[in-house]
Amino acid sequence: MANKNIRSLSYRKELDDNLFENVAELAKNPASQEEFHELAERFMIDDSVVLGTASFYDFLKPENQHKTIHICNGTACMVAKTQERLVENLKTFVEADKIGHAPCLGHCHHSHAFMYDDKTYSASTKDELEKILSPSSVFPKGRNLYNVDCNTTPILTSGIGNISNFYALADKFKDKPKEVIDELKISNLRGRGGAGFPFYFKLEAVIKESFDKASLERSRKTQDDNQKYIVCNADEGDPGAYSDMYLMEHQPHKVLFGILMTGLTVGADTGVLYIRGEYPDSIRKVNAAIEELKELNLLNGFRFKIIRGQGSYVCGEETALLNSIEGLRPEVRVRPPYPAQYGLYGKPTVLSNVETFANVHWILENGGAAYANLGNGKSTGTKLVSLDSFFNQPGMYEIEMGTPLKTVFDKYGKGFKSSVKAVQIGGPLGGIVPIHKIDDLTLDFESLNEHGFLLGHASVVSIPSDFPMIQFLEHLLEFTADESCGKCYPCRIGSHRGYEMLKKAQNESYKIDRQLFDDLIETLEIGSLCALGGGIPLPIKNALKYFDDELKEYFT
Ligand SMILES: Cc1cc2nc3c(=O)[nH]c(=O)nc-3n(C[C@H](O)[C@H](O)[C@H](O)COP(=O)(O)O)c2cc1C
Ligand code: SF4
């Protein structure tokens, strides 16, 4: 109830005078207690609400305010072992205490990644660093180059041609919600953010919800009875993934069209893109694309709003993300109700991933059946796959669902540069696939599930043969402990305990009680409220199964 009240108060100023943006602004300029108090008073909320929000995010923490450079401590850079040297090289140019951390900057194809002056870079030598950091630098700012290719009909990686012609499809379909939903249903487009939920279903649910609400509340009509939102989840927090970054930076109109068309279909006039702060170039590119639409008069009264994330993995979880936009502390909400019923500011909301939205134009232009013809029937269309720096040809590959994984690795990645024993597919909550299993897998939801892994967002992080698996698991549990929203205790406490055990086993004469560890993993799996605590057991169980020889010395 308390949250509902705060949500309503935050809604009074909604997106134009957004509470979260106000808090972020204050926290970044060494704010006095008094300024937070004034903000809280203006929103008629308690000081504890704004302070609770400000203290949650990495980029807003007081200890990070004086950092001028953030080096990537994501999984791909960690296994590539590039960051220690990067820090040493950086120390030639900046004081050590000016260097902070950020978990994954989307440079997994190159590693050596860092963020400086609101741009992201990779630099493996002092010379490269000098070019970037020197005030008179002519280095192309924010350079982020990687290979892009496709093994089938390109849906996400093709050009869009003339922008006005591209958006003309919105005029064709804007008064035909049933046709749009039918095509989406036939296409069997499933969410690309990880869970694979049918996209059309969310649109239908929002339409149904607003219809039910309207009839229930007809007697006490208020101005906002009909308010609905489209929210694009562009928080791409999975270390190793940079496909949403690719789409925002190279295909922003595919993403914006999908959001706009979804709005026109369900009767929502506002689309919010929640873009992570670690992708400053994506924010600029999407913003420029929105300005382009305004200039060309292609918005038809639709309003786009970008919200910049402030450094938190759990904000990618859909309900934490909604709370974050509202300026509440981003703890995961209990479901039901789902966002389609009770979403942003408690209004019916279609919330989906960047890549999901980016498919909509192609489906409407070519028909749902043409889309469903690609893939294996259950997993349709294509999926972007991000390959890390261990591949001879790292990059962004648009792959038809159902393609053998070996083809992706050999034909597109061109094999590994050095010996790799496993890959983690689908981010920190995705499975650890031993290299010998690659031949058995195809790139789709079903194949990976059936073999005990996960498609997730289809990022691939390589685990080199000489990288200790115990250290990899320690990294995963440390990440979970850092990023836990703290709402439920299996995750809040369990992730810390697991991390401590794995660390201690490597550094002290201590062996982990296997029964205790298995119990802990089971508690996380079945007792957690969301897929952060609930999902982390999957890669751990994979490692215990396939790398027992290597891990058993740490257990009793
Ligand atoms: C801890 C956690 C982090 C998540 N991070 C993301 C993310 O960065 N991007 C994303 O689209 N979905 C993320 N998800 C999944 C979302 O909760 C949600 O399922 C998704 O945005 C729905 O969009 P889709 O149906 O298009 O996949 C995350 C889930 C969890 C539990
Ligand atoms: S599992 Fe972790 S992140 Fe998810 S609700 Fe519980 S404490 Fe929060």
XYZ file of C-alpha atoms and ligand atoms in Angstrom, residues 314 332 483-488 491-492 528-534, ligand 2:
25
model
C 18.275 -6.055 -11.378
C 11.058 -6.616 -7.651
C 23.002 -7.003 -7.756
C 20.343 -8.622 -5.545
C 17.499 -6.176 -4.898
C 17.288 -7.546 -1.362
C 13.550 -8.168 -1.323
C 13.646 -11.897 -0.596
C 18.709 -14.400 -2.736
C 19.713 -11.568 -0.415
C 13.515 -16.756 -4.699
C 10.937 -14.257 -5.860
C 12.481 -13.545 -9.261
C 14.816 -15.124 -11.763
C 17.957 -13.517 -10.336
C 18.075 -15.690 -7.232
C 15.981 -18.371 -8.938
S 15.521 -13.104 -6.149
Fe 16.982 -11.470 -5.541
S 16.653 -9.872 -7.058
Fe 14.878 -11.248 -7.162
S 13.357 -10.401 -5.737
Fe 14.573 -11.810 -4.544
S 16.191 -10.527 -3.638
Fe 15.315 -9.380 -5.329
